[in-house]
Coordinates of C-alpha atoms in Angstrom, one line a residue:
Chain M
M1 CA 12.9 -15.6 -17.0
P2 CA 12.8 -15.7 -13.3
V3 CA 10.9 -12.9 -11.2
L4 CA 12.5 -12.7 -8.0
E5 CA 15.9 -12.4 -8.3
C6 CA 18.8 -11.0 -5.8
K7 CA 22.8 -12.0 -5.8
G8 CA 25.0 -10.6 -3.2
L9 CA 22.2 -8.2 -2.2
T10 CA 23.2 -6.3 0.7
K11 CA 21.7 -3.9 3.8
R12 CA 22.5 -1.9 5.7
F13 CA 20.9 0.3 9.1
G14 CA 23.4 2.0 10.5
R15 CA 27.2 -0.2 11.3
T16 CA 24.3 -3.7 11.6
A17 CA 23.2 -5.1 7.7
A18 CA 20.3 -6.0 7.8
L19 CA 20.7 -7.9 5.2
D20 CA 24.5 -10.4 3.8
E21 CA 25.2 -11.0 0.1
V22 CA 21.6 -12.4 0.7
S23 CA 21.6 -14.2 -2.9
L24 CA 17.6 -16.4 -4.3
T25 CA 15.4 -16.8 -7.0
V26 CA 12.6 -18.0 -7.2
E27 CA 10.2 -18.8 -10.6
P28 CA 7.2 -18.3 -12.0
G29 CA 4.8 -20.5 -10.1
R30 CA 5.7 -20.6 -7.4
I31 CA 4.6 -19.8 -4.1
V32 CA 7.5 -19.8 -1.4
G33 CA 7.5 -19.4 1.7
L34 CA 10.5 -16.7 3.2
L35 CA 10.6 -18.4 6.6
G36 CA 13.1 -16.7 9.6
P37 CA 12.2 -15.4 13.3
N38 CA 11.3 -11.6 13.7
G39 CA 14.6 -8.8 12.5
S40 CA 15.7 -11.8 10.9
G41 CA 15.7 -9.3 7.8
K42 CA 12.6 -10.4 6.1
T43 CA 11.2 -7.3 5.2
T44 CA 13.7 -5.4 4.2
L45 CA 14.2 -7.9 1.5
I46 CA 10.4 -7.4 0.0
K47 CA 10.9 -4.2 0.9
L48 CA 13.8 -3.9 -1.1
A49 CA 11.8 -6.1 -4.1
N50 CA 8.8 -2.7 -3.8
G51 CA 11.7 0.2 -4.1
L52 CA 10.6 0.9 -1.1
L53 CA 14.7 1.4 0.0
T54 CA 17.9 1.3 -2.4
P55 CA 20.0 -1.9 -0.9
D56 CA 23.7 -0.9 0.2
G57 CA 25.5 -3.5 -2.5
G58 CA 24.4 -6.4 -4.6
Y59 CA 21.8 -6.5 -6.9
I60 CA 17.9 -7.0 -7.4
A61 CA 16.3 -8.0 -10.1
V62 CA 11.8 -8.4 -10.6
C63 CA 10.7 -10.0 -13.3
G64 CA 14.5 -8.4 -15.1
T65 CA 14.1 -5.0 -14.0
A66 CA 15.6 -3.3 -10.8
P67 CA 12.5 -2.2 -8.5
G68 CA 10.7 0.8 -10.0
R69 CA 7.7 2.9 -12.5
E70 CA 7.8 -0.4 -14.5
S71 CA 8.5 -3.4 -12.2
H72 CA 5.9 -1.4 -9.4
S73 CA 3.3 -2.8 -12.1
L74 CA 4.6 -5.5 -11.9
V75 CA 4.6 -6.8 -8.4
S76 CA 1.4 -6.5 -6.0
Y77 CA 2.6 -5.8 -2.0
L78 CA 1.2 -6.6 0.7
P79 CA 2.6 -4.9 3.7
E80 CA 3.0 -5.2 6.5
R81 CA 0.7 -3.2 8.1
T82 CA -2.8 -1.0 6.3
A83 CA -1.6 1.0 3.6
I84 CA -4.8 1.8 2.2
P85 CA -6.3 4.9 3.4
T86 CA -8.9 4.7 6.3
W87 CA -10.8 7.6 5.1
M88 CA -12.3 5.4 1.7
T89 CA -14.9 3.8 1.4
A90 CA -14.5 0.1 -0.1
R91 CA -16.4 1.6 -3.5
Q92 CA -13.3 4.3 -3.3
L93 CA -11.1 1.7 -3.1
L94 CA -12.6 -0.3 -6.7
D95 CA -11.6 3.2 -8.0
F96 CA -8.4 3.6 -6.8
Y97 CA -6.7 0.3 -7.6
G98 CA -8.4 0.3 -11.1
D99 CA -6.7 3.6 -11.8
F100 CA -4.0 2.3 -11.0
Y101 CA -2.9 -1.0 -11.7
Q102 CA -3.5 -2.4 -16.0
D103 CA -4.1 -5.8 -14.0
F104 CA -6.4 -4.5 -11.4
R105 CA -10.1 -7.3 -11.3
R106 CA -12.4 -5.4 -10.2
E107 CA -15.6 -7.9 -10.9
A108 CA -12.7 -10.9 -9.3
A109 CA -12.0 -8.4 -5.8
E110 CA -16.6 -7.0 -6.2
E111 CA -17.3 -10.5 -6.2
M112 CA -14.9 -11.6 -2.8
L113 CA -15.8 -8.2 -0.8
D114 CA -19.5 -9.4 -2.3
H115 CA -18.1 -12.6 0.0
L116 CA -17.1 -11.4 2.5
G117 CA -20.9 -8.9 3.0
I118 CA -18.8 -5.6 2.8
Q119 CA -21.3 -3.1 1.6
P120 CA -19.1 -1.2 -1.3
R121 CA -20.4 2.4 1.2
Q122 CA -18.7 0.5 4.2
A123 CA -15.8 3.5 5.4
V124 CA -12.4 1.6 5.8
K125 CA -12.4 3.0 8.8
Q126 CA -15.9 1.3 10.0
M127 CA -15.0 -1.8 9.4
S128 CA -12.3 -4.1 12.4
K129 CA -8.9 -4.7 12.4
G130 CA -9.6 -7.7 10.5
T131 CA -11.9 -6.8 8.3
R132 CA -9.5 -4.6 6.8
E133 CA -6.7 -7.2 5.9
K134 CA -8.8 -8.8 4.4
V135 CA -10.1 -5.3 2.5
Q136 CA -6.3 -5.2 1.5
L137 CA -5.4 -8.5 0.5
I138 CA -8.9 -9.1 -1.7
M139 CA -7.7 -5.5 -3.2
V140 CA -3.6 -7.8 -3.9
M141 CA -5.3 -11.2 -4.8
S142 CA -7.5 -9.1 -7.3
R143 CA -4.5 -8.5 -9.7
A144 CA -3.2 -10.7 -11.9
A145 CA 0.4 -9.7 -11.3
K146 CA 3.2 -11.9 -11.2
L147 CA 4.7 -11.5 -8.3
Y148 CA 2.9 -11.4 -4.8
L149 CA 5.0 -10.0 -2.5
L150 CA 3.3 -10.6 0.7
D151 CA 4.3 -9.4 4.3
E152 CA 3.4 -11.3 7.0
P153 CA 0.0 -12.2 5.7
I154 CA -1.6 -14.6 8.4
G155 CA 0.1 -12.7 11.4
G156 CA -2.5 -11.0 13.8
V157 CA -5.2 -12.5 12.8
D158 CA -7.8 -14.9 13.9
P159 CA -7.5 -18.9 13.0
A160 CA -10.6 -18.5 10.8
T161 CA -9.5 -14.7 9.1
R162 CA -5.9 -17.2 8.4
D163 CA -8.2 -19.8 6.9
Y164 CA -9.8 -17.2 4.4
I165 CA -6.5 -15.5 4.0
L166 CA -4.6 -18.6 2.7
S167 CA -7.6 -19.8 0.4
T168 CA -8.0 -17.1 -1.1
I169 CA -3.8 -17.0 -1.9
I170 CA -4.0 -20.9 -3.1
G171 CA -8.1 -19.9 -5.3
N172 CA -5.8 -17.0 -6.1
Y173 CA -3.0 -19.3 -8.1
N174 CA -2.5 -17.9 -11.4
P175 CA 0.5 -20.7 -13.2
E176 CA 2.3 -17.3 -14.6
A177 CA 3.0 -16.6 -11.4
A178 CA 5.3 -15.8 -8.0
V179 CA 3.8 -15.4 -4.8
V180 CA 6.2 -15.2 -2.4
I181 CA 5.1 -15.1 1.7
S182 CA 6.9 -13.5 4.5
T183 CA 6.2 -15.3 8.4
H184 CA 7.1 -16.9 11.0
L185 CA 3.7 -19.4 11.6
I186 CA 5.4 -22.0 9.7
A187 CA 3.0 -25.0 10.5
D188 CA -0.4 -22.4 9.1
V189 CA 1.7 -21.9 5.2
E190 CA 3.7 -24.3 5.4
K191 CA 1.3 -27.0 3.6
V192 CA 0.2 -23.8 0.7
L193 CA 4.1 -23.7 -0.6
D194 CA 6.0 -25.0 -2.6
E195 CA 9.9 -24.1 -1.5
V196 CA 10.9 -22.7 2.2
I197 CA 13.8 -19.9 1.7
F198 CA 14.5 -19.3 6.0
I199 CA 16.2 -16.4 6.9
S200 CA 18.8 -15.5 9.8
Q201 CA 20.4 -12.3 10.8
G202 CA 19.4 -11.2 7.2
R203 CA 21.6 -15.0 5.2
V204 CA 20.1 -17.7 4.0
A205 CA 19.7 -20.8 5.6
L206 CA 18.0 -22.8 3.4
Q207 CA 16.9 -22.5 0.3
S208 CA 14.3 -26.2 -0.3
T209 CA 10.9 -27.8 -1.7
V210 CA 8.6 -28.6 1.6
D211 CA 8.4 -32.5 0.4
D212 CA 11.2 -32.7 -0.3
I213 CA 12.2 -31.3 3.3
R214 CA 9.4 -33.7 4.5
E215 CA 10.8 -36.6 2.7
E216 CA 15.1 -36.3 3.9
K217 CA 14.6 -35.0 7.2
G218 CA 11.7 -37.1 7.7
M219 CA 9.6 -34.1 9.9
S220 CA 8.0 -30.6 8.7
V221 CA 9.0 -27.6 7.8
D222 CA 7.8 -26.6 11.4
A223 CA 10.0 -28.7 13.5
L224 CA 13.1 -28.4 10.2
F225 CA 12.7 -24.7 11.6
R226 CA 12.2 -24.9 15.0
E227 CA 15.1 -26.8 15.0
V228 CA 17.6 -24.8 13.1
F229 CA 17.0 -21.6 14.9
K230 CA 16.9 -23.5 18.4
C231 CA 17.5 -20.4 21.5
Chain K
M1 CA -0.6 9.1 -14.3
L2 CA -0.1 12.2 -12.4
R3 CA -3.7 12.8 -13.4
K4 CA -4.9 10.0 -12.0
L5 CA -3.0 10.3 -8.7
L6 CA -4.4 14.6 -9.1
K7 CA -8.2 12.8 -9.7
H8 CA -7.2 11.3 -5.9
E9 CA -5.2 13.0 -4.0
F10 CA -8.4 15.7 -5.1
R11 CA -11.2 13.7 -3.5
A12 CA -9.0 13.0 -0.8
T13 CA -9.1 16.6 0.2
G14 CA -12.2 18.1 -1.0
R15 CA -13.5 15.7 0.8
I16 CA -12.3 18.0 3.8
M17 CA -12.1 21.3 2.2
L18 CA -15.6 21.8 -0.2
P19 CA -17.1 20.9 3.4
M20 CA -15.3 24.0 5.0
Y21 CA -16.3 26.9 2.1
L22 CA -20.1 25.9 3.2
I23 CA -19.0 26.7 6.8
L24 CA -17.8 29.8 5.2
L25 CA -20.1 30.8 2.8
V26 CA -23.0 30.0 6.1
T27 CA -22.1 32.1 7.8
A28 CA -21.1 35.2 5.5
V29 CA -25.1 34.5 4.1
G30 CA -24.9 34.7 8.6
S31 CA -23.3 38.1 9.1
N32 CA -24.9 39.6 5.8
L33 CA -28.3 39.7 7.7
A34 CA -26.4 40.4 11.3
G35 CA -25.4 43.7 9.9
R36 CA -29.0 44.2 8.5
G37 CA -30.3 45.1 12.1
M38 CA -29.3 42.4 14.2
L39 CA -26.8 43.9 15.1
D40 CA -28.6 46.9 16.2
S41 CA -32.3 45.5 17.6
R42 CA -34.0 46.2 20.0
F43 CA -34.0 42.2 21.8
D44 CA -30.2 41.5 23.4
I45 CA -30.4 37.7 21.9
L46 CA -30.5 39.2 18.5
N47 CA -27.8 41.0 18.9
I48 CA -25.3 38.5 21.2
L49 CA -26.5 35.7 18.3
G50 CA -25.1 38.2 15.4
V51 CA -22.3 39.2 17.3
L52 CA -21.8 35.5 17.7
I53 CA -22.2 34.9 13.7
V54 CA -20.1 38.0 13.7
I55 CA -17.7 36.2 15.4
A56 CA -18.1 32.8 13.4
F57 CA -17.3 34.4 10.5
G58 CA -14.0 35.4 10.8
T59 CA -13.3 32.2 12.9
A60 CA -14.3 30.8 9.3
I61 CA -11.8 33.5 7.2
T62 CA -8.5 32.7 9.1
G63 CA -10.0 28.2 10.2
A64 CA -10.2 27.9 5.8
C65 CA -6.6 29.4 5.9
L66 CA -5.5 27.2 8.6
L67 CA -7.2 23.9 7.5
A68 CA -5.6 24.6 3.8
F69 CA -2.4 24.9 5.8
V70 CA -2.6 22.4 7.7
L71 CA -4.3 19.8 5.1
M72 CA -0.9 21.2 2.6
I73 CA 1.6 19.2 5.9
Q74 CA -0.8 16.7 7.1
R75 CA -1.1 14.6 3.0
F76 CA 2.7 14.7 2.2
Y77 CA 3.3 13.5 6.2
K78 CA 0.9 11.2 6.1
N79 CA 0.0 10.2 2.1
L80 CA 4.0 9.5 1.6
L81 CA 5.4 8.9 4.5
Q82 CA 3.2 6.8 6.6
D83 CA 1.9 3.8 6.4
E84 CA 0.3 5.1 3.4
G85 CA 2.8 5.6 1.9
Y86 CA 3.6 1.7 1.2
L87 CA 0.6 2.3 -0.9
M88 CA 1.9 6.0 -2.5
F89 CA 4.9 4.6 -3.1
T90 CA 4.5 0.9 -5.0
L91 CA 2.7 3.3 -7.4
P92 CA 3.1 2.6 -10.4
A93 CA 4.5 6.4 -10.8
S94 CA 7.6 8.3 -10.1
V95 CA 8.5 10.7 -7.2
H96 CA 8.3 13.5 -9.2
Q97 CA 4.4 12.5 -9.8
H98 CA 4.2 12.1 -5.9
I99 CA 5.7 15.9 -5.2
W100 CA 3.9 17.5 -8.1
S101 CA 0.2 15.8 -8.0
K102 CA 0.6 17.6 -4.0
L103 CA 2.0 20.7 -4.6
I104 CA -0.8 21.5 -7.7
V105 CA -3.2 20.3 -5.2
S106 CA -2.6 22.0 -1.7
S107 CA -1.6 24.9 -4.1
V108 CA -5.2 24.8 -6.5
W109 CA -6.7 24.6 -2.9
F110 CA -4.4 27.9 -1.5
I111 CA -6.0 29.7 -4.5
V112 CA -9.2 28.6 -4.2
T113 CA -9.6 29.3 -0.3
V114 CA -8.4 33.9 -0.6
L115 CA -11.4 33.3 -3.9
A116 CA -13.3 32.2 -1.4
I117 CA -12.7 34.5 1.5
I118 CA -12.6 37.1 -2.0
A119 CA -16.4 36.1 -2.3
A120 CA -17.8 35.2 0.9
S121 CA -16.4 38.9 2.3
L122 CA -18.6 40.1 -0.7
V123 CA -21.2 38.1 0.7
V124 CA -21.8 40.1 3.9
A125 CA -21.0 43.3 1.6
Y126 CA -24.0 43.0 -0.1
Q127 CA -26.4 45.5 0.5
G128 CA -29.4 46.5 -1.1
G129 CA -27.3 49.3 -3.2
F130 CA -24.3 47.0 -2.8
L131 CA -24.4 45.8 -6.8
R132 CA -24.6 49.8 -7.9
E133 CA -22.1 50.8 -5.7
F134 CA -19.9 48.1 -6.5
L135 CA -20.7 49.5 -9.5
D136 CA -19.7 52.4 -9.8
F137 CA -16.8 51.5 -7.9
L138 CA -15.5 49.6 -11.0
R139 CA -17.1 52.2 -13.6
Y140 CA -14.7 54.6 -11.5
F141 CA -11.8 52.8 -11.4
L142 CA -12.6 52.1 -15.4
E143 CA -12.5 56.4 -15.3
G144 CA -9.5 56.3 -13.5
L145 CA -7.2 53.8 -15.5
R146 CA -8.0 55.4 -18.7
K147 CA -7.3 58.7 -18.0
L148 CA -3.8 56.5 -17.3
K149 CA -1.3 57.0 -20.1
V150 CA -0.5 54.1 -22.3
S151 CA 2.6 53.0 -20.8
E152 CA 1.4 53.6 -17.2
A153 CA -1.3 50.8 -17.6
F154 CA 0.4 48.5 -19.3
N155 CA 3.5 48.9 -16.5
G156 CA 0.9 48.7 -14.0
T157 CA -0.5 45.8 -15.7
I158 CA 3.2 44.3 -15.1
Y159 CA 3.4 45.6 -12.0
L160 CA 0.2 43.2 -10.6
V161 CA 1.3 40.3 -12.7
E162 CA 4.5 40.2 -11.7
F163 CA 2.9 40.7 -8.0
A164 CA 0.6 37.8 -8.2
V165 CA 3.2 36.0 -9.9
L166 CA 5.8 36.1 -6.9
M167 CA 3.2 35.6 -4.4
F168 CA 1.9 32.5 -5.5
L169 CA 5.6 31.2 -6.6
S170 CA 6.2 31.8 -3.3
L171 CA 2.8 30.0 -1.9
V172 CA 5.0 26.9 -3.6
A173 CA 8.6 27.1 -1.9
F174 CA 6.8 27.0 1.3
S175 CA 4.9 24.3 0.6
L176 CA 8.4 22.7 -1.4
Q177 CA 10.0 23.5 2.7
F178 CA 7.9 21.9 4.1
Y179 CA 8.0 19.2 1.7
A180 CA 11.5 18.6 1.8
A181 CA 12.8 19.1 5.2
L182 CA 9.8 16.6 6.4
A183 CA 12.0 13.4 3.3
A184 CA 14.7 14.8 5.1
G185 CA 13.4 14.2 8.6
H186 CA 12.0 10.4 8.0
S187 CA 14.5 9.5 6.0
Q188 CA 16.4 9.2 9.5
A189 CA 15.6 5.4 11.6
N190 CA 13.9 7.3 14.4
H191 CA 13.0 11.5 15.9
K192 CA 11.3 11.3 12.3
L193 CA 9.2 14.2 13.6
L194 CA 11.8 16.1 15.5
W195 CA 14.4 15.7 12.6
S196 CA 11.6 17.5 10.1
V197 CA 11.6 20.1 12.2
V198 CA 15.4 20.1 13.1
W199 CA 15.6 19.7 9.5
F200 CA 13.5 22.9 8.7
F201 CA 15.3 25.2 10.1
G202 CA 18.8 24.4 8.7
I203 CA 17.5 25.3 5.6
Q204 CA 16.3 28.1 6.1
F205 CA 19.7 29.0 8.3
A206 CA 21.2 27.5 5.3
L207 CA 19.6 29.8 2.9
Q208 CA 19.9 33.0 4.5
F209 CA 23.8 32.1 5.4
A210 CA 24.5 31.4 1.4
G211 CA 22.6 34.7 0.8
S212 CA 24.1 36.8 2.9
L213 CA 27.5 35.1 2.1
L214 CA 26.4 36.3 -2.2
I215 CA 25.6 39.7 -0.7
I216 CA 28.5 40.6 1.7
A217 CA 30.8 38.8 -1.4
S218 CA 29.0 41.5 -3.6
N219 CA 29.7 44.3 -2.1
K220 CA 33.4 42.8 -1.0
L221 CA 34.3 42.6 -4.5
N222 CA 32.2 45.2 -6.2
V223 CA 29.8 44.3 -8.0
F224 CA 28.0 47.1 -8.3
D225 CA 29.4 49.1 -8.7
R226 CA 32.2 47.3 -12.5
F227 CA 29.0 45.6 -14.0
F228 CA 26.3 48.6 -12.6
S229 CA 27.9 51.2 -11.9
H230 CA 26.8 53.2 -16.2
W231 CA 23.0 51.6 -15.5
D232 CA 20.5 54.0 -14.5
P233 CA 17.0 52.9 -15.0
S234 CA 14.6 54.8 -14.4
P235 CA 12.3 53.8 -11.0
T236 CA 9.2 52.4 -13.2
V237 CA 12.2 49.6 -14.5
A238 CA 14.5 49.6 -11.8
I239 CA 10.9 48.3 -10.0
H240 CA 10.4 45.7 -12.4
V241 CA 14.3 44.3 -12.0
G242 CA 13.6 44.3 -8.4
L243 CA 10.5 42.5 -8.9
L244 CA 11.9 39.9 -11.7
M245 CA 15.3 39.4 -9.1
A246 CA 12.3 38.5 -6.8
I247 CA 10.1 35.9 -8.5
G248 CA 14.0 34.3 -9.5
C249 CA 15.4 34.0 -5.5
V250 CA 12.1 31.7 -5.0
I251 CA 12.2 29.7 -8.3
V252 CA 16.0 29.1 -7.6
Y253 CA 15.0 28.3 -3.7
G254 CA 12.3 26.9 -5.6
A255 CA 14.4 24.5 -7.2
I256 CA 16.9 23.8 -4.4
F257 CA 14.2 22.1 -1.4
Y258 CA 12.5 20.4 -4.7
A259 CA 16.0 18.9 -5.7
I260 CA 16.5 18.0 -1.4
T261 CA 12.5 16.0 -1.4
T262 CA 13.1 14.1 -4.8
F263 CA 16.7 13.2 -3.3
F264 CA 15.7 11.4 -0.2
L265 CA 12.9 10.4 -1.5
K266 CA 14.8 8.5 -4.4
K267 CA 16.7 7.2 -2.4
H268 CA 16.5 7.2 1.1
L269 CA 13.5 6.5 1.9
N270 CA 12.9 5.1 5.7
L271 CA 9.1 4.0 5.6
E272 CA 8.7 4.0 9.6
Chain Q
M1 CA -13.9 -34.2 2.1
Q2 CA -11.7 -34.4 5.4
W3 CA -7.9 -33.7 4.6
Q4 CA -6.3 -34.0 7.3
F5 CA -2.6 -34.6 6.7
S6 CA 0.6 -35.5 10.4
N7 CA 3.2 -33.3 9.6
D8 CA 5.9 -36.5 9.2
A9 CA 5.3 -37.9 5.7
P10 CA 5.8 -36.0 2.3
I11 CA 2.3 -33.8 1.8
Y12 CA 1.7 -35.6 -1.9
T13 CA 2.3 -39.4 -0.6
Q14 CA -0.3 -37.6 2.1
L15 CA -2.0 -35.9 -0.8
I16 CA -1.7 -39.8 -3.1
Q17 CA -3.3 -41.8 -0.1
Q18 CA -6.6 -39.2 0.8
V19 CA -7.4 -39.5 -2.2
K20 CA -7.5 -42.7 -2.5
V21 CA -9.6 -43.4 0.9
G22 CA -12.3 -40.8 -1.3
I23 CA -12.2 -42.9 -4.2
V24 CA -12.8 -46.1 -2.1
T25 CA -15.2 -44.9 0.6
G26 CA -16.9 -43.4 -2.6
A27 CA -16.6 -39.2 -1.9
F28 CA -15.1 -39.5 -5.6
P29 CA -17.8 -42.2 -7.2
P30 CA -16.3 -44.4 -10.7
G31 CA -16.7 -42.6 -13.5
E32 CA -17.8 -39.2 -11.7
R33 CA -15.1 -36.9 -13.2
L34 CA -13.2 -35.2 -10.0
P35 CA -13.1 -31.4 -8.8
S36 CA -10.8 -29.3 -11.0
V37 CA -6.6 -29.5 -9.5
R38 CA -7.8 -25.5 -7.8
D39 CA -10.6 -26.4 -5.9
L40 CA -8.9 -29.6 -4.5
A41 CA -6.2 -27.6 -3.5
T42 CA -8.6 -24.6 -2.5
E43 CA -11.0 -27.5 -0.3
A44 CA -7.5 -29.7 0.7
G45 CA -5.8 -26.8 1.8
V46 CA -2.8 -27.2 -0.4
N47 CA -0.4 -25.4 -2.9
P48 CA -1.9 -26.8 -6.4
N49 CA 1.7 -27.9 -7.9
T50 CA 1.5 -30.9 -4.5
M51 CA -2.0 -32.1 -5.8
Q52 CA -1.3 -31.5 -9.6
R53 CA 1.8 -33.8 -8.3
A54 CA -0.9 -36.1 -6.5
L55 CA -3.4 -36.3 -9.4
A56 CA -0.2 -37.0 -11.4
E57 CA 0.8 -39.5 -9.6
L58 CA -2.2 -41.4 -9.8
E59 CA -3.1 -41.2 -12.4
R60 CA 0.5 -43.2 -13.2
D61 CA -1.4 -46.1 -11.2
G62 CA -4.5 -45.8 -13.3
L63 CA -7.0 -44.9 -9.6
V64 CA -7.5 -41.9 -12.3
Y65 CA -7.6 -41.0 -16.1
S66 CA -7.3 -38.3 -17.5
Q67 CA -9.1 -36.5 -21.4
R68 CA -7.0 -34.0 -23.3
T69 CA -10.4 -31.4 -22.4
A70 CA -12.8 -32.1 -20.0
G71 CA -10.9 -32.5 -16.6
R72 CA -10.0 -35.6 -14.3
F73 CA -12.3 -38.8 -13.4
V74 CA -12.1 -41.9 -11.8
T75 CA -11.7 -45.2 -12.7
E76 CA -14.5 -47.4 -13.8
D77 CA -12.0 -50.5 -13.7
N78 CA -13.9 -52.1 -10.0
T79 CA -11.1 -54.6 -10.7
M80 CA -7.9 -51.5 -10.3
I81 CA -10.5 -50.2 -7.0
N82 CA -10.6 -52.9 -4.8
T83 CA -7.2 -53.5 -4.8
A84 CA -6.4 -50.3 -3.9
K85 CA -8.8 -50.8 -1.1
R86 CA -7.2 -54.0 -0.6
S87 CA -3.7 -52.2 -0.3
L88 CA -5.0 -49.4 2.1
A89 CA -6.7 -51.8 4.7
E90 CA -2.9 -54.2 4.2
R91 CA -0.9 -50.8 5.2
H92 CA -3.3 -50.6 8.1
V93 CA -3.2 -53.5 9.0
K94 CA 0.8 -54.0 9.1
T95 CA 0.7 -50.2 11.1
F96 CA -1.5 -52.1 13.9
L97 CA 0.6 -56.0 14.6
E98 CA 3.2 -53.6 14.6
A99 CA 1.8 -51.8 17.0
M100 CA 0.8 -54.5 18.8
L101 CA 3.8 -55.9 18.7
R102 CA 5.5 -53.6 20.3
L103 CA 3.3 -53.3 22.8
G104 CA 4.1 -57.0 23.3
F105 CA 1.8 -58.9 22.6
Q106 CA 1.5 -62.2 20.9
R107 CA -0.6 -63.2 17.9
D108 CA -2.4 -65.7 19.3
E109 CA -3.6 -62.4 22.0
I110 CA -3.8 -60.1 19.3
I111 CA -6.8 -62.6 17.1
D112 CA -8.3 -62.9 20.4
L113 CA -8.9 -59.3 21.6
I114 CA -10.2 -58.1 18.0
S115 CA -12.8 -61.2 18.5
K116 CA -14.0 -60.2 21.6
E117 CA -13.4 -56.4 20.5
L118 CA -15.9 -57.5 17.6
G119 CA -18.3 -59.5 19.8
E120 CA -18.8 -56.5 22.3
E121 CA -19.2 -54.6 18.8
E122 CA -21.9 -56.6 17.1
A123 CA -23.8 -57.3 20.5
D124 CA -23.9 -52.9 20.7
H125 CA -25.2 -53.1 17.5
A126 CA -28.2 -55.6 18.6
S127 CA -28.8 -53.9 21.9
A128 CA -29.0 -50.9 19.4

């Protein structure tokens, strides 16, 4: 059963269609790149999969069910902004995730926080922007979810943080779960991905594996992206 | 799941309300001391200090009420409709549970604030003979009660209960009106707060308008004459009916606000 | 181990080459156990499925063998490692020659240049 499935999925904001008849499937065990320029509809798709928006047409399912309470316990979501309450300390954050998600691996999270030198008593407020993003990613990746939806996990962070984030994603790989990474920084994530989905103006422009693209076109996904989305 | 939501909601709000109650208690104790001679001391400095402490107590009372009110709005707004909403609305919890957790916690703080202010006032009033005076008052009060007829005592208690329920439900409905306006306003793409204000007054106006229409219609149709012409209640019963009808109205208002809130959070959530 | 990738070839073929280099240079010594797929993938910063695919290919070639539960091991067969070494070397020579021919060099010129370069290197070593 696909972990994420869309058929004819449409979402409009006013008169403009943010997503226009999008159909795609993501199978378990895959790390998929959702690639497209800013405003192409990546975030809209991820929000729909999280039930933060309701579709205007078509169908979207996570592990076979429409987004809602049930799917929330199967999906681990990293929003494009810092959503963790900043007044909480690292320990309170661990309590929070542990209380709400049965699949939260507290020891794994504690180990990763410890590795970064974050004290349990430290408040999120006192952390730098980069550290906050790392902490949020640690919480998200410490869940044993079926689907990880990571919205721009490497946007706006320094290269060292970027490497840390990507290796955390690889290090937590689980063959029964799928990871969807939305980004426009393709060169950085290309090697981490199995598959890529190009989104352009609310439509799927291409879905293929990274090595198929490299084999058939003799160019990197990044180079192909630049060609497809040439201004 | 509601229990967990409540736990974390109390954690988030307690860190603000509890220190406020502590300030209330400290200024109350201070005012009590000020009353025992500081104010009519021969030293100007003590006089001024005493006055300042009493002013601080007054401010603390206002502050506690204001804080409970602001927190009720701010928790709903910041925790559900701002960035934290991305976290909250992807928890395995329903929209109903989110609304109830906010509603229950802010109601609890409203009640605790009232109780804290009463307790603080007692602290201020406490003098050497205060306890005896207070007990005397209670005894006097109980004797008064004993002189009442059974029916009077019974009705009086029920009035009090009805009035307390009415007050409490009004507070809940009042909170829900803010929730409804915020939830509706934030379904817009831009100027979310402005839209929330528009919604708040829009809802207010619509309900008052509907209420007026209802009254006009019932007058025109002579509802009272038709159905209640033979009904001649005693004043006691009339007061009960009046209070119960008020409670009924507040429940209807609250239910409308609740429905608006859930509708927008479920179907038209539009986080920035 | 240094992992580097170019943009014009599939990642799994590049992984095969680099693990081969690792085996030939002794970074992965004969008979030693290879790190797990996940660890290798994390180290190289690549997708675990791609790493898995590369190792499976190496296993088919015989440079690597797997034992049910213990994991993957580098072959102990030195002739096989030497063959791999030789084929890697041949590839380098081939690309070098192609580049030189494109620059317009003749065979004897190339040999001249190489022996001169080797001579200089020897002199450098002697003086050092």
